[in-house]
């Protein structure tokens, strides 16, 4: 990327964008009471945030959140668990704060969305009616897109791309591996959840191995010829883990096409590998639940009105986060959080009979290469002339290359501060 902004200038930029969005929120707090019911499916970065901000904007609005699990494990910072820097409870959060904010929490699974009747049906048999529905269910995997990689294969070759039991499984496998072993991390083609995530994961695995099993290697097999923050990652690998991490892009034979879990074999277009630990991140799509209402239109992702996040095919339903196509915004936790705030404001405007304001959206993605080495990318987004979300020219930036160790250490601190603040905001 060509932008070379300092961390200080990026923080000022994000403060300005946040202040602009917040001013719009505060200006509408004194509006007349808003009546209606909004049901939210999914309790992650998109769902938890939109539920909270709906109640902040409109305390009289009835808001119910449906989430299968009683505690939510975040994908952001799950790599620190895999790398042994944190325990699983560090990334696990409950819903007490949302309950205290007046959100009704229902721990159940949604089996059907019937927009014609404006109802959803739960696995427990209950039907919930809504005036507006917000769907933020995340991703599903495209099983067998890599030959031999299905749900059962994930128990032998974990993807760990949905945090929780898979996170713990991959960590146990690394702990059990003997010194001198090979760890393979496979990366799918775009788009997928958290584009820098596999490279952060490889870094933190190497960090663990350097301390405990220093003769081991990490091999990244990539279905692409480039990746987010590549220059910064490769600089960090050379500085921290020389000779330990190897990246193989698509053109050099990095595309994984087949696995044999029982034999621990990973095949690319040209080679065969027998790793001791295989972290296979498969191709992804929006959650299959969305197909019950035709929201993905037979494809992988959901088109939305990028001002309000209302579905392009069902205007009473809003789709957030990983499941939707949101212009140039990546699929990240911060993106989902930012989209959720814009969506909440748009829904309240609808109930008030007003036009929704133009959203100011932001994304920041921190990556840890060790406990004291961080890098980041940040961007601010607005609607372009075609009403598509686009980054504002000159309002994006990465960490500078060749920065001193003190700078990278500060970025690592910023990463931990970001995680603490965004999860406190979401889960209260």
GROMACS .gro file of C-alpha atoms in nm, residues 7-424:
model
  418
    7UNK     CA    1   0.008   0.578   1.432
    8UNK     CA    2  -0.067   0.921   1.580
    9UNK     CA    3  -0.219   1.056   1.259
   10UNK     CA    4  -0.427   0.742   1.213
   11UNK     CA    5  -0.563   0.770   1.567
   12UNK     CA    6  -0.660   1.134   1.500
   13UNK     CA    7  -0.829   1.025   1.178
   14UNK     CA    8  -1.032   0.758   1.350
   15UNK     CA    9  -1.126   0.995   1.632
   16UNK     CA   10  -1.259   1.243   1.378
   17UNK     CA   11  -1.463   0.973   1.202
   18UNK     CA   12  -1.592   0.840   1.534
   19UNK     CA   13  -1.681   1.187   1.657
   20UNK     CA   14  -1.873   1.256   1.335
   21UNK     CA   15  -2.074   0.937   1.373
   22UNK     CA   16  -2.131   0.997   1.745
   23UNK     CA   17  -2.255   1.351   1.685
   24UNK     CA   18  -2.529   1.211   1.464
   25UNK     CA   19  -2.625   0.964   1.735
   26UNK     CA   20  -2.642   1.221   2.013
   27UNK     CA   21  -2.842   1.463   1.799
   28UNK     CA   22  -3.119   1.208   1.772
   29UNK     CA   23  -3.127   1.090   2.135
   30UNK     CA   24  -3.396   1.341   2.225
   31UNK     CA   25  -3.634   1.215   1.955
   32UNK     CA   26  -3.985   1.106   2.038
   33UNK     CA   27  -4.039   0.754   2.173
   34UNK     CA   28  -3.993   0.484   1.910
   35UNK     CA   29  -4.227   0.185   1.918
   36UNK     CA   30  -4.177  -0.144   1.739
   37UNK     CA   31  -3.992  -0.475   1.763
   38UNK     CA   32  -3.654  -0.561   1.617
   39UNK     CA   33  -3.522  -0.917   1.629
   40UNK     CA   34  -3.148  -0.969   1.591
   41UNK     CA   35  -3.000  -1.303   1.486
   42UNK     CA   36  -2.640  -1.355   1.596
   43UNK     CA   37  -2.461  -1.227   1.904
   44UNK     CA   38  -2.119  -1.140   1.767
   45UNK     CA   39  -1.956  -0.814   1.660
   46UNK     CA   40  -2.248  -0.716   1.436
   47UNK     CA   41  -2.544  -0.855   1.628
   48UNK     CA   42  -2.442  -0.759   1.982
   49UNK     CA   43  -2.348  -0.408   1.870
   50UNK     CA   44  -2.668  -0.337   1.675
   51UNK     CA   45  -2.881  -0.464   1.964
   52UNK     CA   46  -2.703  -0.236   2.210
   53UNK     CA   47  -2.718   0.073   1.987
   54UNK     CA   48  -3.084   0.021   1.903
   55UNK     CA   49  -3.159   0.046   2.276
   56UNK     CA   50  -2.928   0.347   2.312
   57UNK     CA   51  -3.103   0.534   2.031
   58UNK     CA   52  -3.456   0.420   2.118
   59UNK     CA   53  -3.498   0.293   2.476
   60UNK     CA   54  -3.867   0.214   2.418
   61UNK     CA   55  -3.792  -0.006   2.117
   62UNK     CA   56  -3.840  -0.378   2.184
   63UNK     CA   57  -3.517  -0.559   2.093
   64UNK     CA   58  -3.463  -0.936   2.111
   65UNK     CA   59  -3.133  -1.106   2.030
   66UNK     CA   60  -3.121  -1.474   1.935
   67UNK     CA   61  -2.785  -1.642   1.990
   68UNK     CA   62  -2.726  -2.016   2.012
   69UNK     CA   63  -2.441  -2.003   2.263
   70UNK     CA   64  -2.463  -1.863   2.615
   71UNK     CA   65  -2.111  -1.725   2.582
   72UNK     CA   66  -1.947  -1.587   2.269
   73UNK     CA   67  -1.583  -1.662   2.181
   74UNK     CA   68  -1.436  -1.398   1.951
   75UNK     CA   69  -1.226  -1.476   1.646
   76UNK     CA   70  -1.026  -1.155   1.706
   77UNK     CA   71  -0.753  -1.247   1.956
   78UNK     CA   72  -0.823  -1.622   1.919
   79UNK     CA   73  -0.476  -1.647   1.764
   80UNK     CA   74  -0.331  -1.538   2.097
   81UNK     CA   75  -0.496  -1.844   2.252
   82UNK     CA   76  -0.357  -2.073   1.981
   83UNK     CA   77  -0.012  -1.921   2.035
   84UNK     CA   78  -0.027  -1.970   2.412
   85UNK     CA   79  -0.041  -1.600   2.509
   86UNK     CA   80  -0.395  -1.618   2.651
   87UNK     CA   81  -0.642  -1.878   2.772
   88UNK     CA   82  -0.978  -1.944   2.606
   89UNK     CA   83  -1.168  -1.756   2.875
   90UNK     CA   84  -0.987  -1.436   2.769
   91UNK     CA   85  -1.183  -1.429   2.441
   92UNK     CA   86  -1.511  -1.558   2.589
   93UNK     CA   87  -1.788  -1.312   2.677
   94UNK     CA   88  -2.138  -1.336   2.822
   95UNK     CA   89  -2.455  -1.136   2.754
   96UNK     CA   90  -2.524  -0.991   3.097
   97UNK     CA   91  -2.439  -0.640   2.984
   98UNK     CA   92  -2.688  -0.653   2.698
   99UNK     CA   93  -2.959  -0.784   2.930
  100UNK     CA   94  -2.888  -0.494   3.164
  101UNK     CA   95  -2.930  -0.258   2.867
  102UNK     CA   96  -3.282  -0.393   2.812
  103UNK     CA   97  -3.215  -0.642   2.531
  104UNK     CA   98  -3.407  -0.971   2.555
  105UNK     CA   99  -3.159  -1.257   2.507
  106UNK     CA  100  -3.284  -1.590   2.369
  107UNK     CA  101  -3.036  -1.878   2.357
  108UNK     CA  102  -3.168  -2.088   2.071
  109UNK     CA  103  -3.100  -2.162   1.705
  110UNK     CA  104  -3.298  -2.012   1.419
  111UNK     CA  105  -3.421  -2.272   1.171
  112UNK     CA  106  -3.629  -2.057   0.937
  113UNK     CA  107  -3.678  -1.697   0.830
  114UNK     CA  108  -4.024  -1.624   0.690
  115UNK     CA  109  -4.016  -1.264   0.575
  116UNK     CA  110  -4.360  -1.295   0.415
  117UNK     CA  111  -4.507  -1.337   0.763
  118UNK     CA  112  -4.235  -1.130   0.931
  119UNK     CA  113  -4.148  -1.418   1.164
  120UNK     CA  114  -3.856  -1.641   1.247
  121UNK     CA  115  -3.886  -1.994   1.382
  122UNK     CA  116  -3.655  -2.127   1.654
  123UNK     CA  117  -3.531  -2.482   1.701
  124UNK     CA  118  -3.720  -2.493   2.031
  125UNK     CA  119  -4.047  -2.438   1.843
  126UNK     CA  120  -4.107  -2.073   1.929
  127UNK     CA  121  -4.195  -1.824   1.655
  128UNK     CA  122  -4.086  -1.461   1.691
  129UNK     CA  123  -4.257  -1.180   1.502
  130UNK     CA  124  -4.068  -0.867   1.403
  131UNK     CA  125  -4.113  -0.528   1.246
  132UNK     CA  126  -3.748  -0.531   1.140
  133UNK     CA  127  -3.505  -0.821   1.140
  134UNK     CA  128  -3.126  -0.788   1.164
  135UNK     CA  129  -2.922  -1.090   1.060
  136UNK     CA  130  -2.555  -1.111   1.155
  137UNK     CA  131  -2.486  -1.486   1.167
  138UNK     CA  132  -2.130  -1.484   1.034
  139UNK     CA  133  -1.996  -1.747   0.797
  140UNK     CA  134  -2.033  -2.110   0.704
  141UNK     CA  135  -1.763  -2.319   0.540
  142UNK     CA  136  -1.772  -2.457   0.189
  143UNK     CA  137  -1.706  -2.814   0.289
  144UNK     CA  138  -1.533  -3.032   0.028
  145UNK     CA  139  -1.426  -2.728  -0.174
  146UNK     CA  140  -1.089  -2.877  -0.082
  147UNK     CA  141  -1.124  -3.246  -0.167
  148UNK     CA  142  -1.139  -3.452   0.151
  149UNK     CA  143  -1.198  -3.158   0.384
  150UNK     CA  144  -1.537  -3.192   0.551
  151UNK     CA  145  -1.666  -3.142   0.905
  152UNK     CA  146  -1.514  -3.468   1.027
  153UNK     CA  147  -1.177  -3.375   0.875
  154UNK     CA  148  -1.178  -3.058   1.085
  155UNK     CA  149  -1.142  -3.274   1.397
  156UNK     CA  150  -0.808  -3.395   1.264
  157UNK     CA  151  -0.703  -3.087   1.070
  158UNK     CA  152  -0.873  -2.799   1.255
  159UNK     CA  153  -0.972  -2.480   1.078
  160UNK     CA  154  -1.006  -2.285   1.407
  161UNK     CA  155  -1.185  -2.013   1.206
  162UNK     CA  156  -1.485  -2.020   1.439
  163UNK     CA  157  -1.349  -1.958   1.786
  164UNK     CA  158  -1.409  -2.203   2.071
  165UNK     CA  159  -1.352  -2.577   2.062
  166UNK     CA  160  -1.156  -2.559   1.737
  167UNK     CA  161  -0.928  -2.295   1.889
  168UNK     CA  162  -0.854  -2.522   2.184
  169UNK     CA  163  -0.801  -2.824   1.955
  170UNK     CA  164  -0.537  -2.649   1.745
  171UNK     CA  165  -0.357  -2.529   2.055
  172UNK     CA  166  -0.350  -2.884   2.198
  173UNK     CA  167  -0.207  -3.019   1.874
  174UNK     CA  168   0.073  -2.763   1.880
  175UNK     CA  169   0.150  -2.844   2.242
  176UNK     CA  170   0.166  -3.217   2.160
  177UNK     CA  171   0.390  -3.175   1.855
  178UNK     CA  172   0.753  -3.274   1.896
  179UNK     CA  173   1.036  -3.030   1.835
  180UNK     CA  174   1.135  -3.029   1.470
  181UNK     CA  175   0.778  -3.072   1.349
  182UNK     CA  176   0.609  -2.903   1.052
  183UNK     CA  177   0.297  -2.688   1.086
  184UNK     CA  178   0.103  -2.618   0.767
  185UNK     CA  179  -0.141  -2.325   0.752
  186UNK     CA  180  -0.357  -2.319   0.437
  187UNK     CA  181  -0.523  -1.993   0.328
  188UNK     CA  182  -0.833  -1.969   0.103
  189UNK     CA  183  -0.893  -1.727  -0.180
  190UNK     CA  184  -1.075  -1.400  -0.112
  191UNK     CA  185  -1.318  -1.306   0.027
  192UNK     CA  186  -1.301  -1.468   0.369
  193UNK     CA  187  -1.327  -1.365   0.732
  194UNK     CA  188  -1.034  -1.158   0.862
  195UNK     CA  189  -0.793  -1.141   0.566
  196UNK     CA  190  -0.477  -1.086   0.779
  197UNK     CA  191  -0.577  -1.359   1.026
  198UNK     CA  192  -0.387  -1.657   0.882
  199UNK     CA  193  -0.061  -1.462   0.874
  200UNK     CA  194  -0.104  -1.341   1.231
  201UNK     CA  195  -0.174  -1.701   1.326
  202UNK     CA  196   0.141  -1.827   1.157
  203UNK     CA  197   0.335  -1.555   1.342
  204UNK     CA  198   0.201  -1.645   1.687
  205UNK     CA  199   0.248  -2.016   1.622
  206UNK     CA  200   0.611  -1.940   1.533
  207UNK     CA  201   0.638  -1.730   1.850
  208UNK     CA  202   0.527  -2.030   2.056
  209UNK     CA  203   0.753  -2.273   1.868
  210UNK     CA  204   1.057  -2.046   1.895
  211UNK     CA  205   1.027  -2.060   2.274
  212UNK     CA  206   0.940  -2.428   2.313
  213UNK     CA  207   1.025  -2.621   1.993
  214UNK     CA  208   1.281  -2.408   1.808
  215UNK     CA  209   1.370  -2.662   1.537
  216UNK     CA  210   1.011  -2.656   1.405
  217UNK     CA  211   0.885  -2.483   1.091
  218UNK     CA  212   0.565  -2.310   0.976
  219UNK     CA  213   0.463  -2.339   0.611
  220UNK     CA  214   0.188  -2.112   0.475
  221UNK     CA  215   0.020  -2.250   0.162
  222UNK     CA  216  -0.179  -1.969   0.002
  223UNK     CA  217  -0.448  -1.967  -0.268
  224UNK     CA  218  -0.349  -1.607  -0.351
  225UNK     CA  219  -0.037  -1.433  -0.479
  226UNK     CA  220  -0.046  -1.158  -0.217
  227UNK     CA  221  -0.204  -1.075   0.116
  228UNK     CA  222  -0.298  -0.795   0.352
  229UNK     CA  223  -0.003  -0.618   0.517
  230UNK     CA  224   0.234  -0.854   0.336
  231UNK     CA  225   0.537  -0.626   0.348
  232UNK     CA  226   0.492  -0.568   0.721
  233UNK     CA  227   0.441  -0.936   0.797
  234UNK     CA  228   0.744  -1.045   0.597
  235UNK     CA  229   0.958  -0.776   0.760
  236UNK     CA  230   0.848  -0.902   1.101
  237UNK     CA  231   0.910  -1.266   1.015
  238UNK     CA  232   1.264  -1.186   0.905
  239UNK     CA  233   1.323  -0.988   1.223
  240UNK     CA  234   1.161  -1.227   1.469
  241UNK     CA  235   1.164  -1.574   1.310
  242UNK     CA  236   1.436  -1.594   1.043
  243UNK     CA  237   1.411  -1.924   0.855
  244UNK     CA  238   1.113  -2.046   1.057
  245UNK     CA  239   0.818  -1.924   0.843
  246UNK     CA  240   0.785  -1.991   0.471
  247UNK     CA  241   0.505  -1.846   0.255
  248UNK     CA  242   0.415  -2.008  -0.078
  249UNK     CA  243   0.174  -1.817  -0.300
  250UNK     CA  244  -0.063  -1.950  -0.563
  251UNK     CA  245   0.173  -1.911  -0.861
  252UNK     CA  246   0.447  -2.100  -0.678
  253UNK     CA  247   0.224  -2.396  -0.594
  254UNK     CA  248   0.057  -2.284  -0.271
  255UNK     CA  249  -0.301  -2.371  -0.365
  256UNK     CA  250  -0.425  -2.662  -0.148
  257UNK     CA  251  -0.655  -2.889  -0.350
  258UNK     CA  252  -0.681  -3.208  -0.143
  259UNK     CA  253  -0.624  -3.345   0.206
  260UNK     CA  254  -0.616  -3.693   0.360
  261UNK     CA  255  -0.677  -3.635   0.730
  262UNK     CA  256  -0.611  -3.989   0.851
  263UNK     CA  257  -0.273  -3.997   0.681
  264UNK     CA  258  -0.206  -3.627   0.757
  265UNK     CA  259  -0.142  -3.549   0.391
  266UNK     CA  260  -0.189  -3.205   0.234
  267UNK     CA  261  -0.167  -3.176  -0.146
  268UNK     CA  262  -0.130  -2.867  -0.358
  269UNK     CA  263  -0.147  -2.849  -0.736
  270UNK     CA  264   0.213  -2.971  -0.754
  271UNK     CA  265   0.336  -3.108  -0.420
  272UNK     CA  266   0.245  -3.330  -0.127
  273UNK     CA  267   0.319  -3.245   0.236
  274UNK     CA  268   0.296  -3.453   0.553
  275UNK     CA  269   0.273  -3.197   0.835
  276UNK     CA  270   0.263  -3.280   1.203
  277UNK     CA  271  -0.011  -3.016   1.248
  278UNK     CA  272  -0.239  -2.899   0.965
  279UNK     CA  273  -0.449  -2.585   1.006
  280UNK     CA  274  -0.678  -2.591   0.703
  281UNK     CA  275  -0.880  -2.270   0.659
  282UNK     CA  276  -1.143  -2.360   0.396
  283UNK     CA  277  -1.326  -2.131   0.153
  284UNK     CA  278  -1.622  -1.955   0.311
  285UNK     CA  279  -1.967  -1.816   0.242
  286UNK     CA  280  -2.246  -1.645   0.436
  287UNK     CA  281  -2.428  -1.860   0.692
  288UNK     CA  282  -2.656  -2.119   0.531
  289UNK     CA  283  -2.948  -1.990   0.739
  290UNK     CA  284  -2.971  -1.695   0.503
  291UNK     CA  285  -3.068  -1.928   0.220
  292UNK     CA  286  -3.401  -1.999   0.391
  293UNK     CA  287  -3.510  -1.646   0.302
  294UNK     CA  288  -3.321  -1.631  -0.028
  295UNK     CA  289  -3.101  -1.352   0.106
  296UNK     CA  290  -2.788  -1.482  -0.066
  297UNK     CA  291  -2.977  -1.512  -0.395
  298UNK     CA  292  -2.815  -1.847  -0.466
  299UNK     CA  293  -2.463  -1.707  -0.422
  300UNK     CA  294  -2.214  -1.695  -0.139
  301UNK     CA  295  -2.279  -1.348   0.006
  302UNK     CA  296  -2.574  -1.113   0.057
  303UNK     CA  297  -2.621  -0.790  -0.136
  304UNK     CA  298  -2.740  -0.498   0.076
  305UNK     CA  299  -2.831  -0.132   0.051
  306UNK     CA  300  -2.496  -0.001   0.169
  307UNK     CA  301  -2.649   0.303   0.340
  308UNK     CA  302  -2.884   0.104   0.565
  309UNK     CA  303  -2.765  -0.259   0.528
  310UNK     CA  304  -3.118  -0.360   0.428
  311UNK     CA  305  -3.121  -0.669   0.211
  312UNK     CA  306  -3.139  -0.608  -0.162
  313UNK     CA  307  -3.417  -0.868  -0.185
  314UNK     CA  308  -3.599  -0.825   0.149
  315UNK     CA  309  -3.604  -0.460   0.265
  316UNK     CA  310  -3.738  -0.547   0.613
  317UNK     CA  311  -3.425  -0.753   0.680
  318UNK     CA  312  -3.082  -0.603   0.744
  319UNK     CA  313  -2.766  -0.811   0.696
  320UNK     CA  314  -2.442  -0.720   0.875
  321UNK     CA  315  -2.082  -0.823   0.905
  322UNK     CA  316  -1.919  -1.122   0.740
  323UNK     CA  317  -2.240  -1.230   0.565
  324UNK     CA  318  -2.288  -0.917   0.353
  325UNK     CA  319  -2.115  -0.748   0.063
  326UNK     CA  320  -2.016  -0.408   0.197
  327UNK     CA  321  -1.823  -0.240  -0.082
  328UNK     CA  322  -1.453  -0.214  -0.009
  329UNK     CA  323  -1.486  -0.295   0.362
  330UNK     CA  324  -1.313  -0.619   0.462
  331UNK     CA  325  -1.485  -0.893   0.658
  332UNK     CA  326  -1.364  -0.811   1.007
  333UNK     CA  327  -1.497  -0.769   1.359
  334UNK     CA  328  -1.436  -0.394   1.350
  335UNK     CA  329  -1.620  -0.367   1.016
  336UNK     CA  330  -1.920  -0.551   1.159
  337UNK     CA  331  -1.917  -0.326   1.467
  338UNK     CA  332  -1.907  -0.011   1.253
  339UNK     CA  333  -2.178  -0.137   1.018
  340UNK     CA  334  -2.400  -0.226   1.315
  341UNK     CA  335  -2.395   0.132   1.444
  342UNK     CA  336  -2.495   0.266   1.102
  343UNK     CA  337  -2.766   0.003   1.074
  344UNK     CA  338  -2.909   0.084   1.418
  345UNK     CA  339  -2.932   0.451   1.326
  346UNK     CA  340  -3.101   0.364   0.994
  347UNK     CA  341  -3.359   0.141   1.164
  348UNK     CA  342  -3.448   0.404   1.421
  349UNK     CA  343  -3.478   0.661   1.141
  350UNK     CA  344  -3.721   0.427   0.966
  351UNK     CA  345  -3.943   0.404   1.275
  352UNK     CA  346  -3.927   0.782   1.307
  353UNK     CA  347  -4.033   0.828   0.945
  354UNK     CA  348  -3.705   1.000   0.859
  355UNK     CA  349  -3.442   0.942   0.591
  356UNK     CA  350  -3.140   0.753   0.724
  357UNK     CA  351  -2.820   0.957   0.758
  358UNK     CA  352  -2.521   0.877   0.543
  359UNK     CA  353  -2.296   0.646   0.742
  360UNK     CA  354  -1.936   0.718   0.834
  361UNK     CA  355  -1.771   0.378   0.861
  362UNK     CA  356  -1.430   0.277   0.991
  363UNK     CA  357  -1.213  -0.031   1.014
  364UNK     CA  358  -0.890  -0.091   1.197
  365UNK     CA  359  -0.715  -0.425   1.194
  366UNK     CA  360  -0.432  -0.496   1.434
  367UNK     CA  361  -0.213  -0.802   1.396
  368UNK     CA  362   0.023  -0.938   1.659
  369UNK     CA  363   0.344  -1.106   1.544
  370UNK     CA  364   0.452  -1.156   1.906
  371UNK     CA  365   0.341  -1.025   2.243
  372UNK     CA  366   0.554  -0.715   2.184
  373UNK     CA  367   0.531  -0.671   1.806
  374UNK     CA  368   0.218  -0.530   1.643
  375UNK     CA  369   0.123  -0.396   1.301
  376UNK     CA  370  -0.199  -0.237   1.179
  377UNK     CA  371  -0.406  -0.109   0.890
  378UNK     CA  372  -0.686   0.148   0.920
  379UNK     CA  373  -0.939   0.302   0.683
  380UNK     CA  374  -1.237   0.538   0.682
  381UNK     CA  375  -1.526   0.480   0.441
  382UNK     CA  376  -1.810   0.680   0.287
  383UNK     CA  377  -2.064   0.613   0.015
  384UNK     CA  378  -1.940   0.692  -0.334
  385UNK     CA  379  -2.148   0.837  -0.620
  386UNK     CA  380  -2.297   0.491  -0.682
  387UNK     CA  381  -2.394   0.451  -0.315
  388UNK     CA  382  -2.126   0.189  -0.264
  389UNK     CA  383  -1.902   0.188   0.042
  390UNK     CA  384  -1.555   0.309  -0.061
  391UNK     CA  385  -1.247   0.410   0.132
  392UNK     CA  386  -1.182   0.783   0.145
  393UNK     CA  387  -0.867   0.871  -0.052
  394UNK     CA  388  -0.589   0.969   0.185
  395UNK     CA  389  -0.780   0.838   0.487
  396UNK     CA  390  -0.623   0.493   0.503
  397UNK     CA  391  -0.291   0.378   0.635
  398UNK     CA  392  -0.071   0.098   0.758
  399UNK     CA  393   0.202   0.091   1.015
  400UNK     CA  394   0.523   0.233   0.866
  401UNK     CA  395   0.779  -0.022   0.747
  402UNK     CA  396   1.117  -0.052   0.917
  403UNK     CA  397   0.985   0.098   1.239
  404UNK     CA  398   1.192   0.056   1.556
  405UNK     CA  399   1.110  -0.206   1.817
  406UNK     CA  400   0.956   0.056   2.046
  407UNK     CA  401   0.701   0.147   1.780
  408UNK     CA  402   0.605  -0.218   1.723
  409UNK     CA  403   0.569  -0.265   2.097
  410UNK     CA  404   0.330   0.033   2.114
  411UNK     CA  405   0.125  -0.116   1.829
  412UNK     CA  406   0.096  -0.438   2.030
  413UNK     CA  407  -0.031  -0.234   2.325
  414UNK     CA  408  -0.279  -0.058   2.096
  415UNK     CA  409  -0.402  -0.397   1.976
  416UNK     CA  410  -0.474  -0.512   2.330
  417UNK     CA  411  -0.639  -0.178   2.408
  418UNK     CA  412  -0.857  -0.205   2.097
  419UNK     CA  413  -0.974  -0.553   2.193
  420UNK     CA  414  -1.053  -0.451   2.550
  421UNK     CA  415  -1.250  -0.145   2.442
  422UNK     CA  416  -1.452  -0.301   2.161
  423UNK     CA  417  -1.556  -0.606   2.363
  424UNK     CA  418  -1.648  -0.385   2.660
   0.00000   0.00000   0.00000
